mmCIF file of C-alpha atoms in Angstrom:
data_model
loop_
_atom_site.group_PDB
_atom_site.id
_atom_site.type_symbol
_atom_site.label_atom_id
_atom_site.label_comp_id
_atom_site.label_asym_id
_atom_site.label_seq_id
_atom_site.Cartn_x
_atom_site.Cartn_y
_atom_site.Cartn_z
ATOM 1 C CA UNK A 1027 13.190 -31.377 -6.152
ATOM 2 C CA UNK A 1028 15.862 -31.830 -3.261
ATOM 3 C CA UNK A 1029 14.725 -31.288 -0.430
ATOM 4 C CA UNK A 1030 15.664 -27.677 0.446
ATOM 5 C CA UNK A 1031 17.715 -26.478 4.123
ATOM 6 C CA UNK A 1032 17.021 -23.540 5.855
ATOM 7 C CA UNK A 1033 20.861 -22.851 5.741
ATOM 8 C CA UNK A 1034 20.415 -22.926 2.005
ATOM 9 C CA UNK A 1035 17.731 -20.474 2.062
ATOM 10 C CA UNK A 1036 19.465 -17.700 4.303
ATOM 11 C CA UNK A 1037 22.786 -18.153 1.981
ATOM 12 C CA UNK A 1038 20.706 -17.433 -1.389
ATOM 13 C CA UNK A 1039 21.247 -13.985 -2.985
ATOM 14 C CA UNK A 1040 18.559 -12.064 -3.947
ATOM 15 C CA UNK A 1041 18.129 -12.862 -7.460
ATOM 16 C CA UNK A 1042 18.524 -16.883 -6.189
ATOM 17 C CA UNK A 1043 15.920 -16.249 -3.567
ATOM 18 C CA UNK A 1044 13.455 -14.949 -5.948
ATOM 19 C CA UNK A 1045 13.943 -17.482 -8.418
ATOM 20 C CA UNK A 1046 13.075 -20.127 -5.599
ATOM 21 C CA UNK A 1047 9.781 -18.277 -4.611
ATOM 22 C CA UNK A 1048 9.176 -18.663 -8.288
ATOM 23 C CA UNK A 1049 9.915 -22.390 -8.820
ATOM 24 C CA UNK A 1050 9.253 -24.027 -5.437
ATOM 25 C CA UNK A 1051 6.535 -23.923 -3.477
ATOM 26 C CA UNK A 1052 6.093 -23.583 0.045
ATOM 27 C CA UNK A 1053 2.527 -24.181 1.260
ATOM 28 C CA UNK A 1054 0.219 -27.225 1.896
ATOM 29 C CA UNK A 1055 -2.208 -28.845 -0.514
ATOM 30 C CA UNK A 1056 -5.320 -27.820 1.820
ATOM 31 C CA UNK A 1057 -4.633 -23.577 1.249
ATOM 32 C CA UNK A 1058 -6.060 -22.537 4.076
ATOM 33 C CA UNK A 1059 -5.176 -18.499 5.295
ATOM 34 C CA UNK A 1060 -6.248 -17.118 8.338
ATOM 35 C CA UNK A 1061 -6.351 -13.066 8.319
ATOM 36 C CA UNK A 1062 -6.489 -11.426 11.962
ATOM 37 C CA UNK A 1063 -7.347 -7.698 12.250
ATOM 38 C CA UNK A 1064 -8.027 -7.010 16.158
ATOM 39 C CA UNK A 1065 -8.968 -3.516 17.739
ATOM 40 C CA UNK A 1066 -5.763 -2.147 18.497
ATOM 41 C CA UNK A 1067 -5.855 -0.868 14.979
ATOM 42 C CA UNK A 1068 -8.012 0.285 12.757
ATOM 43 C CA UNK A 1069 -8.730 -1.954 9.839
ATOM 44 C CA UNK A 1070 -11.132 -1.982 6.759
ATOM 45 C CA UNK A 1071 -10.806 -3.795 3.963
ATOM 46 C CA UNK A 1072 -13.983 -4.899 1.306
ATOM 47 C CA UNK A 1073 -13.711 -7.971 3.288
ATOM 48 C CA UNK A 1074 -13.673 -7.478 6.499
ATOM 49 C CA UNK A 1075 -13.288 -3.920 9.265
ATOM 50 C CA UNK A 1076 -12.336 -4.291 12.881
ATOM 51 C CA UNK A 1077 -14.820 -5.020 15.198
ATOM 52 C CA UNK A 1078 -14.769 -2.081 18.168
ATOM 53 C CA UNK A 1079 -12.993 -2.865 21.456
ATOM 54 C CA UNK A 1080 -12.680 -6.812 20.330
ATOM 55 C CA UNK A 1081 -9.055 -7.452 21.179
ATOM 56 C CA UNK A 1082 -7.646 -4.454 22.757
ATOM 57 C CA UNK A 1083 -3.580 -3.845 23.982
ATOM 58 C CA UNK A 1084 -3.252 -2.664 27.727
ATOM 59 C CA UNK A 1085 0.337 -1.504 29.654
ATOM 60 C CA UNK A 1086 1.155 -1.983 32.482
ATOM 61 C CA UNK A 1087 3.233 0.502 32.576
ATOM 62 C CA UNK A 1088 1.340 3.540 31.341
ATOM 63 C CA UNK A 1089 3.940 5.800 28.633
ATOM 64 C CA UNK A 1090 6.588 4.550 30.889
ATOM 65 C CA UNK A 1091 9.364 2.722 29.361
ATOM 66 C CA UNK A 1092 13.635 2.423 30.948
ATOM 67 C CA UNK A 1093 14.776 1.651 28.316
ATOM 68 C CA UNK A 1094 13.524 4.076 25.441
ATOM 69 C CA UNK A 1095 15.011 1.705 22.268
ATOM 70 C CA UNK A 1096 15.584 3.851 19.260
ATOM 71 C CA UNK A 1097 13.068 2.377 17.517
ATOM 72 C CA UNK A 1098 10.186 2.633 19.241
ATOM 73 C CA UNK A 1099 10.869 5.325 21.796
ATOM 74 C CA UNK A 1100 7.825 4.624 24.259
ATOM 75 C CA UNK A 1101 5.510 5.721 21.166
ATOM 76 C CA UNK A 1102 4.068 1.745 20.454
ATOM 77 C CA UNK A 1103 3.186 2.598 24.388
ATOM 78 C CA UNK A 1104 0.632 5.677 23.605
ATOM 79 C CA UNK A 1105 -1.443 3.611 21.547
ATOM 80 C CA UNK A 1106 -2.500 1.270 24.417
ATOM 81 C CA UNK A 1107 -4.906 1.261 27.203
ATOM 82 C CA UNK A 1108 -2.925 2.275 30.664
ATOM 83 C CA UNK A 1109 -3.436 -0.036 33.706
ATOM 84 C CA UNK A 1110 -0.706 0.271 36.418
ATOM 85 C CA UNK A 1111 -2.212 -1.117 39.196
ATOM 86 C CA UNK A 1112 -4.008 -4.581 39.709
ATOM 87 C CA UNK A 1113 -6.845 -2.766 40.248
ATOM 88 C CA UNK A 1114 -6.817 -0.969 37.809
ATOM 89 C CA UNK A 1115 -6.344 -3.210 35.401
ATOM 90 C CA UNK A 1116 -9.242 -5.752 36.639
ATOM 91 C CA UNK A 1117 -12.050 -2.435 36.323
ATOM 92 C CA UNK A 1118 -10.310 -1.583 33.044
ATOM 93 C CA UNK A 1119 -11.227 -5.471 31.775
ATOM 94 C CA UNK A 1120 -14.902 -5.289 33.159
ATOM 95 C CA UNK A 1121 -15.310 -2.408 31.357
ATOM 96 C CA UNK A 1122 -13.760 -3.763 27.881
ATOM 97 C CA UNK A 1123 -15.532 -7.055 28.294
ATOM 98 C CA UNK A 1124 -18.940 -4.650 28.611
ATOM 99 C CA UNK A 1125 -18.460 -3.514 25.699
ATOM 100 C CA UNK A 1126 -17.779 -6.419 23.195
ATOM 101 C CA UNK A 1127 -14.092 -7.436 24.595
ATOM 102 C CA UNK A 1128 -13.458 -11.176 23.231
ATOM 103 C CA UNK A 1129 -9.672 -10.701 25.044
ATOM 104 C CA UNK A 1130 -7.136 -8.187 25.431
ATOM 105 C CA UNK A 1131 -3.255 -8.427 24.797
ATOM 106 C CA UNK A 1132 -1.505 -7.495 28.446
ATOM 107 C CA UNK A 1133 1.808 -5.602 27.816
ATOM 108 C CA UNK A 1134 4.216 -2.409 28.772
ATOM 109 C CA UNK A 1135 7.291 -0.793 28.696
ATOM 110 C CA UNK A 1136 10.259 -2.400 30.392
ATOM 111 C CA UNK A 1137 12.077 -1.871 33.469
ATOM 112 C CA UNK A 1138 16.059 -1.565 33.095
ATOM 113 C CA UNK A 1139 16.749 -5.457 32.947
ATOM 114 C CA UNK A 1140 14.278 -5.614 30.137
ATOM 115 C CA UNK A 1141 11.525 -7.619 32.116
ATOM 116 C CA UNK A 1142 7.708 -6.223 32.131
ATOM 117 C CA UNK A 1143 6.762 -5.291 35.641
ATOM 118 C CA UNK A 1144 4.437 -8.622 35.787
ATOM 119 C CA UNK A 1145 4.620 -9.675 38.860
ATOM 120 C CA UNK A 1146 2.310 -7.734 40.971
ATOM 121 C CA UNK A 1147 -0.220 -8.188 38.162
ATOM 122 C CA UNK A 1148 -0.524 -11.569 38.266
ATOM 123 C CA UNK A 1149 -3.497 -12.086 40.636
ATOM 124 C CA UNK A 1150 -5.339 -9.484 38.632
ATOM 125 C CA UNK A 1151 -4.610 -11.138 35.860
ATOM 126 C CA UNK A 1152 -6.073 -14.886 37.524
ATOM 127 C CA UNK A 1153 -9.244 -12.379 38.371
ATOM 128 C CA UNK A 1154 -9.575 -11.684 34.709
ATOM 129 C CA UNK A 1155 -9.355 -15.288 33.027
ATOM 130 C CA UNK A 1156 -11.517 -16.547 36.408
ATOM 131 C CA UNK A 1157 -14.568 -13.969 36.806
ATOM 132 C CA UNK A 1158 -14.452 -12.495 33.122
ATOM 133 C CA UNK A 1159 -13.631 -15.386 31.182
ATOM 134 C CA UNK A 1160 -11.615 -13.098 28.386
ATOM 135 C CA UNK A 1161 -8.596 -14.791 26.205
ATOM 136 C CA UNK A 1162 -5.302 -13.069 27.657
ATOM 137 C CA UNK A 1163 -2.232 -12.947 26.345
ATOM 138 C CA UNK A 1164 1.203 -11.721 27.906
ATOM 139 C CA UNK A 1165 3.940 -9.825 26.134
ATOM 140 C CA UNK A 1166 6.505 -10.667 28.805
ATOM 141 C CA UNK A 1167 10.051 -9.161 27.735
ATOM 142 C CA UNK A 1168 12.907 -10.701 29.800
ATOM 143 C CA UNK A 1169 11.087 -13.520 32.165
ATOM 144 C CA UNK A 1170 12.232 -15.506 35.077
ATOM 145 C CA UNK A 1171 10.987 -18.925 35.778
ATOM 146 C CA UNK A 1172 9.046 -17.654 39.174
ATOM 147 C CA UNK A 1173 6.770 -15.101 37.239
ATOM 148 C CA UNK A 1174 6.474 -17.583 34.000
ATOM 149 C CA UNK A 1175 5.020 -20.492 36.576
ATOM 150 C CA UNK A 1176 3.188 -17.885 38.420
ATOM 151 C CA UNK A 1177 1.543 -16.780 35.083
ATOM 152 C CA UNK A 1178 0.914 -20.305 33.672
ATOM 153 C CA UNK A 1179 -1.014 -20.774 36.608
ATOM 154 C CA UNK A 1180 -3.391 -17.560 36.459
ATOM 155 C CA UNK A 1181 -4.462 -19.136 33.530
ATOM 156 C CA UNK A 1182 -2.942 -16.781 31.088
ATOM 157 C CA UNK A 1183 -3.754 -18.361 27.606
ATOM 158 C CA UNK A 1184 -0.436 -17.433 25.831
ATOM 159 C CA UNK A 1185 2.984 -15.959 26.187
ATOM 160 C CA UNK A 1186 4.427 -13.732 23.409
ATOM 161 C CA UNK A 1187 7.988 -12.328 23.825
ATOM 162 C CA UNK A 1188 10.327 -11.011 20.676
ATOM 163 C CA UNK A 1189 13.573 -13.094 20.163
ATOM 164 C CA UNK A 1190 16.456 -11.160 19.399
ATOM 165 C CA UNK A 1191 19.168 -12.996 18.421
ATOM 166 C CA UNK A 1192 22.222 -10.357 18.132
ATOM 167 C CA UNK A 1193 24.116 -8.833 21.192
ATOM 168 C CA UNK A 1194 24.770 -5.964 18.976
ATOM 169 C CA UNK A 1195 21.138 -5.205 18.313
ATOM 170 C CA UNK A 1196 20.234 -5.465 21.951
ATOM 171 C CA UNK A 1197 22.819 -3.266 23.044
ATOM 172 C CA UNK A 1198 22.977 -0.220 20.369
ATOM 173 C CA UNK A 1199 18.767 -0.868 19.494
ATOM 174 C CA UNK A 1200 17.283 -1.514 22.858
ATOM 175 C CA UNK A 1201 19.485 -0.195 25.225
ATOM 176 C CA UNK A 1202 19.757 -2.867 27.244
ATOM 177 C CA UNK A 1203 22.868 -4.024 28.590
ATOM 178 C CA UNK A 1204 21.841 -8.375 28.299
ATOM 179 C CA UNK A 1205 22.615 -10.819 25.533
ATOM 180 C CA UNK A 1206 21.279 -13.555 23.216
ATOM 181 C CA UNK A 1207 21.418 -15.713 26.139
ATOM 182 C CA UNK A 1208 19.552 -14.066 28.367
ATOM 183 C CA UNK A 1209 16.695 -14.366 25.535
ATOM 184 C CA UNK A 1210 17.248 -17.943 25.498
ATOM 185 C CA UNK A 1211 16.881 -18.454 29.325
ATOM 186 C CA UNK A 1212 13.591 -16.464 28.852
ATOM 187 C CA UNK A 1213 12.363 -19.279 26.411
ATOM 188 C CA UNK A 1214 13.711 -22.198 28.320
ATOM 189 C CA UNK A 1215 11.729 -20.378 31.629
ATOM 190 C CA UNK A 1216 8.427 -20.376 29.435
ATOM 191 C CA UNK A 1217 8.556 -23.068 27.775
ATOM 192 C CA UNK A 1218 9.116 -25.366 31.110
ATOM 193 C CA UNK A 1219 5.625 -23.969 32.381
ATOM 194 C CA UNK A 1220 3.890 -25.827 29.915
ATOM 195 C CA UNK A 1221 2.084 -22.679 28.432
ATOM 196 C CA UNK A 1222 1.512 -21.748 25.008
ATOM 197 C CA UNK A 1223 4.358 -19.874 23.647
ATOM 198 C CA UNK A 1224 4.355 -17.767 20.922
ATOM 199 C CA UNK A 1225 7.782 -16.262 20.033
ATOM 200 C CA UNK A 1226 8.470 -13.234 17.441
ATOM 201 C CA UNK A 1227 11.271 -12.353 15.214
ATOM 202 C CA UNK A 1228 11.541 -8.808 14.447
ATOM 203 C CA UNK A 1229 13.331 -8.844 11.356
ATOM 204 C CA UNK A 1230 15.436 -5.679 10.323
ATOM 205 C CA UNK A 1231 15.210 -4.309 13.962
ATOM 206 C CA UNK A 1232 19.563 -3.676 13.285
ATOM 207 C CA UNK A 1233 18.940 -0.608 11.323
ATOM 208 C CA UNK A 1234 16.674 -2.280 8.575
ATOM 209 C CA UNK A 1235 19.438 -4.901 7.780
ATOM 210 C CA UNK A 1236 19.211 -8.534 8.788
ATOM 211 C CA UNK A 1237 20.864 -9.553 11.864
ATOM 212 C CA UNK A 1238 20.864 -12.131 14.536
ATOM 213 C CA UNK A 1239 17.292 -13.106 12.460
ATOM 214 C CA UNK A 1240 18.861 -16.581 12.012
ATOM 215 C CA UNK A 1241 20.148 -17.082 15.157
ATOM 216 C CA UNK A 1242 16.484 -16.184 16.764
ATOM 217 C CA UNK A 1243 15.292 -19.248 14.565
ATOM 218 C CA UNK A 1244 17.851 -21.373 15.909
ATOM 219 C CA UNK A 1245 17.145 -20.619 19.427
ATOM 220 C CA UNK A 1246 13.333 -20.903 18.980
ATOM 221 C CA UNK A 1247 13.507 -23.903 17.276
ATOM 222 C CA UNK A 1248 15.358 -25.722 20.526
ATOM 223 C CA UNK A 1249 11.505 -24.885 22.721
ATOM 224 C CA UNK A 1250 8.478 -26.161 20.754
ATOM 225 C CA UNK A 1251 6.769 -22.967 20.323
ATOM 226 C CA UNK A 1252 3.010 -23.278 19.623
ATOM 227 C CA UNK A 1253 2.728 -20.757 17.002
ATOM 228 C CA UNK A 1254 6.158 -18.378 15.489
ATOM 229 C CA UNK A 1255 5.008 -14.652 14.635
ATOM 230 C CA UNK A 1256 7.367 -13.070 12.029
ATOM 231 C CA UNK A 1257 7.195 -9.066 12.356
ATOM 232 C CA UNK A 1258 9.546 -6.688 10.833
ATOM 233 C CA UNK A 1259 10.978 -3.016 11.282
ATOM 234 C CA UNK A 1260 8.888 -0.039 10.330
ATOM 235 C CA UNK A 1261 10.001 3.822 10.868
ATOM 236 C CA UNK A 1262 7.756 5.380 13.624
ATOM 237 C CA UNK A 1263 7.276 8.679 13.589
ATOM 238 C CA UNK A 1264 9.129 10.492 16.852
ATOM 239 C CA UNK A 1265 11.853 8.168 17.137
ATOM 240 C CA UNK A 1266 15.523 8.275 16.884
ATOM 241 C CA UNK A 1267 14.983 6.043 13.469
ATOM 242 C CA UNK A 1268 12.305 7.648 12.039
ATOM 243 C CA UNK A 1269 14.399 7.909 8.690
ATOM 244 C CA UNK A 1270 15.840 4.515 8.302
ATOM 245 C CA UNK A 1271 14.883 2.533 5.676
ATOM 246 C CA UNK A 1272 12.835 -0.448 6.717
ATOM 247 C CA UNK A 1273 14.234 -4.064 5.366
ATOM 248 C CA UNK A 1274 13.249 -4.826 2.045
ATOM 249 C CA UNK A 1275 9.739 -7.360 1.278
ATOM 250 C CA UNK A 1276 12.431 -9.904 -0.073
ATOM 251 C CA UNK A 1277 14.189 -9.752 2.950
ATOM 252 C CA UNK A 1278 11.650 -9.963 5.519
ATOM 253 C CA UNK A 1279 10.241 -13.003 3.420
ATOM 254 C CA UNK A 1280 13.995 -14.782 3.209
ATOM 255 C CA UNK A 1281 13.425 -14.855 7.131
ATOM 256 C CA UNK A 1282 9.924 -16.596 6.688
ATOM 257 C CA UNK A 1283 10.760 -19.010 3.806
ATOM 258 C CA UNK A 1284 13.743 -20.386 6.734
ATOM 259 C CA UNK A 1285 11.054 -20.136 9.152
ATOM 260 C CA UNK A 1286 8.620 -22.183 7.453
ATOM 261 C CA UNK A 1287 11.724 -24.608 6.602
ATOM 262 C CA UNK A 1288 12.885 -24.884 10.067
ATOM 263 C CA UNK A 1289 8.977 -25.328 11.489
ATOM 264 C CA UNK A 1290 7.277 -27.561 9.410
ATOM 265 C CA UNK A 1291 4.394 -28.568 11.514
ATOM 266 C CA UNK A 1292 4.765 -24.982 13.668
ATOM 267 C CA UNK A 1293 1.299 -22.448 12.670
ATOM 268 C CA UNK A 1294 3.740 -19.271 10.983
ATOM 269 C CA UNK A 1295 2.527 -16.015 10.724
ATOM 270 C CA UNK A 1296 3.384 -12.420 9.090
ATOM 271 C CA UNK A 1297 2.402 -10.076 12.259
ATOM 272 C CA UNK A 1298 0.698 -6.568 12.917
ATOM 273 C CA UNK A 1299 4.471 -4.565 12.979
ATOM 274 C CA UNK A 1300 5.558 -4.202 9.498
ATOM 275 C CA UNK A 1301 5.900 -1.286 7.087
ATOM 276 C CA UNK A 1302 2.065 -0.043 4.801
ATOM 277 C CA UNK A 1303 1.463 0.963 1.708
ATOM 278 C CA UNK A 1304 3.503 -0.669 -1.323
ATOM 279 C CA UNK A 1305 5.725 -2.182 0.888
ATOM 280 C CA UNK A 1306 3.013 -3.903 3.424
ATOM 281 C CA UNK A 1307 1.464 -4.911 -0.383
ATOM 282 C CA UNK A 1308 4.403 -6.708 -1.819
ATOM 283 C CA UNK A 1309 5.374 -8.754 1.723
ATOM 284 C CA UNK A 1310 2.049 -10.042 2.062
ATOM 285 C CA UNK A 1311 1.843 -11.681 -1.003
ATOM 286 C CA UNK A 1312 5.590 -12.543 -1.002
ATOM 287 C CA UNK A 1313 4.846 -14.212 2.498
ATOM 288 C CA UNK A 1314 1.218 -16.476 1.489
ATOM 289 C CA UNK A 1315 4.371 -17.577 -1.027
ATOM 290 C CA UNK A 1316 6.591 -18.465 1.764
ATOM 291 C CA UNK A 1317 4.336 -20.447 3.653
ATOM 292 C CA UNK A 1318 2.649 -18.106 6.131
ATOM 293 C CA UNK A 1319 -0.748 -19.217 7.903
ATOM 294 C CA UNK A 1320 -1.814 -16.221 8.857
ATOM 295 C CA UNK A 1321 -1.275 -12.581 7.977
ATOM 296 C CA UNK A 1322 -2.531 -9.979 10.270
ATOM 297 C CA UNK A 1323 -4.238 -6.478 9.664
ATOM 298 C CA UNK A 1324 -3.624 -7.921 5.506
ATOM 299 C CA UNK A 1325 -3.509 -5.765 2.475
ATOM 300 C CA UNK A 1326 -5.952 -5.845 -0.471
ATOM 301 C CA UNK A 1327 -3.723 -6.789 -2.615
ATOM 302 C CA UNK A 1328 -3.460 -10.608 -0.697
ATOM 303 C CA UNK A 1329 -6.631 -10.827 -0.339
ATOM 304 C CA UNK A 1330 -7.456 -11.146 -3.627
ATOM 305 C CA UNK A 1331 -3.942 -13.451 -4.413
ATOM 306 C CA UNK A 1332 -5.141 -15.527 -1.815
ATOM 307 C CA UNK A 1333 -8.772 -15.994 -3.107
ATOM 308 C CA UNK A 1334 -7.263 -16.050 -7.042
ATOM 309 C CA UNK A 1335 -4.889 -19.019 -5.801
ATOM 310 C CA UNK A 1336 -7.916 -20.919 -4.511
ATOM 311 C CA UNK A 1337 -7.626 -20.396 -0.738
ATOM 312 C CA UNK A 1338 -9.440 -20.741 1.712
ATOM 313 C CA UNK A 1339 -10.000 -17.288 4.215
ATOM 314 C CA UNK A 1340 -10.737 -17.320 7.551
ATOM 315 C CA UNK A 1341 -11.122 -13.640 9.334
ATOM 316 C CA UNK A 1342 -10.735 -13.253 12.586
ATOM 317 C CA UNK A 1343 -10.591 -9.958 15.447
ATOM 318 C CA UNK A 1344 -8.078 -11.818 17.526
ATOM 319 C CA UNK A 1345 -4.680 -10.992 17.752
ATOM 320 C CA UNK A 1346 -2.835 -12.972 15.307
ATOM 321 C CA UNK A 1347 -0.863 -15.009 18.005
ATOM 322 C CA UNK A 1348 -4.257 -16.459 18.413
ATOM 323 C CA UNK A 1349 -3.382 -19.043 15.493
ATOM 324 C CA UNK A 1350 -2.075 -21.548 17.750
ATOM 325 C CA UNK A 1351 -5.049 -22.377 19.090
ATOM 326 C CA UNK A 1352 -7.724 -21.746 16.117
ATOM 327 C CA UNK A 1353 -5.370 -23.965 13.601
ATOM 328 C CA UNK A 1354 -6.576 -26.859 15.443
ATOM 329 C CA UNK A 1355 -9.959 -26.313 14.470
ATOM 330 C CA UNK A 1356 -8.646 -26.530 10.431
ATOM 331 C CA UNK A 1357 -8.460 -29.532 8.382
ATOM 332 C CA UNK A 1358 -5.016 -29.882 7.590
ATOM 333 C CA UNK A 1359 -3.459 -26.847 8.252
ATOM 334 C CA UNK A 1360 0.111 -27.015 8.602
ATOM 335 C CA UNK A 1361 2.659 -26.260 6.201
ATOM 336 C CA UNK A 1362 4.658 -29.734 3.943
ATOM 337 C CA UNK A 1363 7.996 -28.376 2.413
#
């Protein structure tokens, strides 16, 4: 088969698209799937169930959030543990190491330029990888150069941030009055620490319909990330989009077969924000077709594709972004196209 383009890919219709899942295949010759459920949710499957407190989400911030996007609304926020003080959030790490915390996933709501208020934390957060010895990973938002070195040197294990890649989105979705570049100079910033980066695409964010997806890739795919989370659009409940429809499985997957196309040797995974039921059912399996190496918080339903297709499964309670570094410890793991 000619060799396909991610171009190619993103220009296929539906019907094409599916067709292509059908014919071609995606993954690597070894099959190996790792399946991440940590603590932030609760997850039980007859495979695996969340282990208690293992990889909790902390904000910095409290409920607080500037910028209020219309489709979260601050209400992601509520689910996590508050710390907004260095203090605070040092005590708050004792005590979640104390009882069975492996590492926690440091993030908040954002301040009107879109940053995370991460600055003052970072000592606290040097305290935490120093005297407690926990994994940490940042959700930074909109990041300077100053605070990335300053957290590459606390000894932060990874930086997540969410690529958006249309100035439309980020003004009428987030409220934010930046642009595409800005979200590029945030990349270039992290990725000159040295640090492992771990960009996501939300895909859908625009109302449920794809937009800017492809020009997130592109901009990724000029920094080297160490691992590329794909998450997607889901309707939460006290939000201003509480009734629009999330994108479709094929759609979410069209953005991870061009993923997997565009990072061949880059650990790709389907993460924790995407729609349940049916839906959540479908994209899983639609994604293991794609080329995903990881799915996290996955359905039943790929679970048992996975193990029917001869794969190997690897469960973990880490948060999924966690891939970068336990792919190394897999025989061949990456993805040949």
């Amino acid at each position: 088969m000619t060799r396909l383009s991610p171009e190619a890919v993103w220009c296929m219709s539906e019907r094409e698209f599916a067709n292509l899942l059908a014919t071609h295949t995606f993954v690597s010759k070894s099959k190996i799937v790792r399946f991440y459920a940590p603590s932030f949710m609760y997850y039980k499957t007859s495979h695996y169930c969340t282990s208690q407190n293992s990889f909790p989400t902390i904000s910095l911030t409290g409920k607080g959030c500037a910028l209020k996007c219309k489709h979260c609304g601050g209400k992601v926020l509520e689910t996590m543990y508050p710390a907004t003080t260095p203090e605070s959030l040092f005590d708050l790490c004792v005590e979640l190491k104390r009882n069975g915390a492996l590492g926690c996933l440091i993030s908040g709501g954002c301040l009107p330029d879109g940053s995370v208020p991460l600055g003052k934390f970072v000592s606290a957060v040097a305290r935490v990888k120093s005297q407690l010895g926990l994994t940490v990973f940042v959700h930074t938002g909109i990041i300077n150069f100053e605070t990335a070195e300053r957290l590459e040197k606390s000894g932060v294990d990874a930086a997540l941030i969410d690529i958006i890649g249309s100035d439309e989105t980020i003004k009428e979705i987030y409220n934010l009055n930046i642009t595409v570049e800005d979200y590029e100079n945030s990349l270039e910033a992290l990725h000159k620490t040295g640090m492992a980066v771990v960009p996501h695409v939300i895909v859908g964010l625009h109302c449920g319909k794809l937009k800017g997806e492809l020009k997130a890739l592109e901009m990724i795919s000029n920094y080297e990330p160490s691992a590329l989370v794909v998450i997607a659009f889901m309707p939460i409940h006290g939000t201003e989009m509480v009734n629009v429809k999330p994108p479709k499985p094929m759609d979410i997957t069209k953005v991870i077969a061009t993923a997997r196309l565009m990072f061949p040797q880059t650990p790709l995974v389907l993460g924790c924000m995407r729609p349940k039921g049916g839906h959540r059912a479908e994209t899983d399996v639609l994604a293991l077709k794609a080329g995903v190496n990881a799915i996290a918080f996955p359905s039943e339903e790929v679970i048992k594709f996975a193990e029917d297709q001869g794969y190997r499964l690897f469960f973990s309670s880490f948060c999924c972004s966690q891939i970068y570094s336990d792919i190394r410890s897999l025989k061949d793991p990456n993805i040949q196209t």
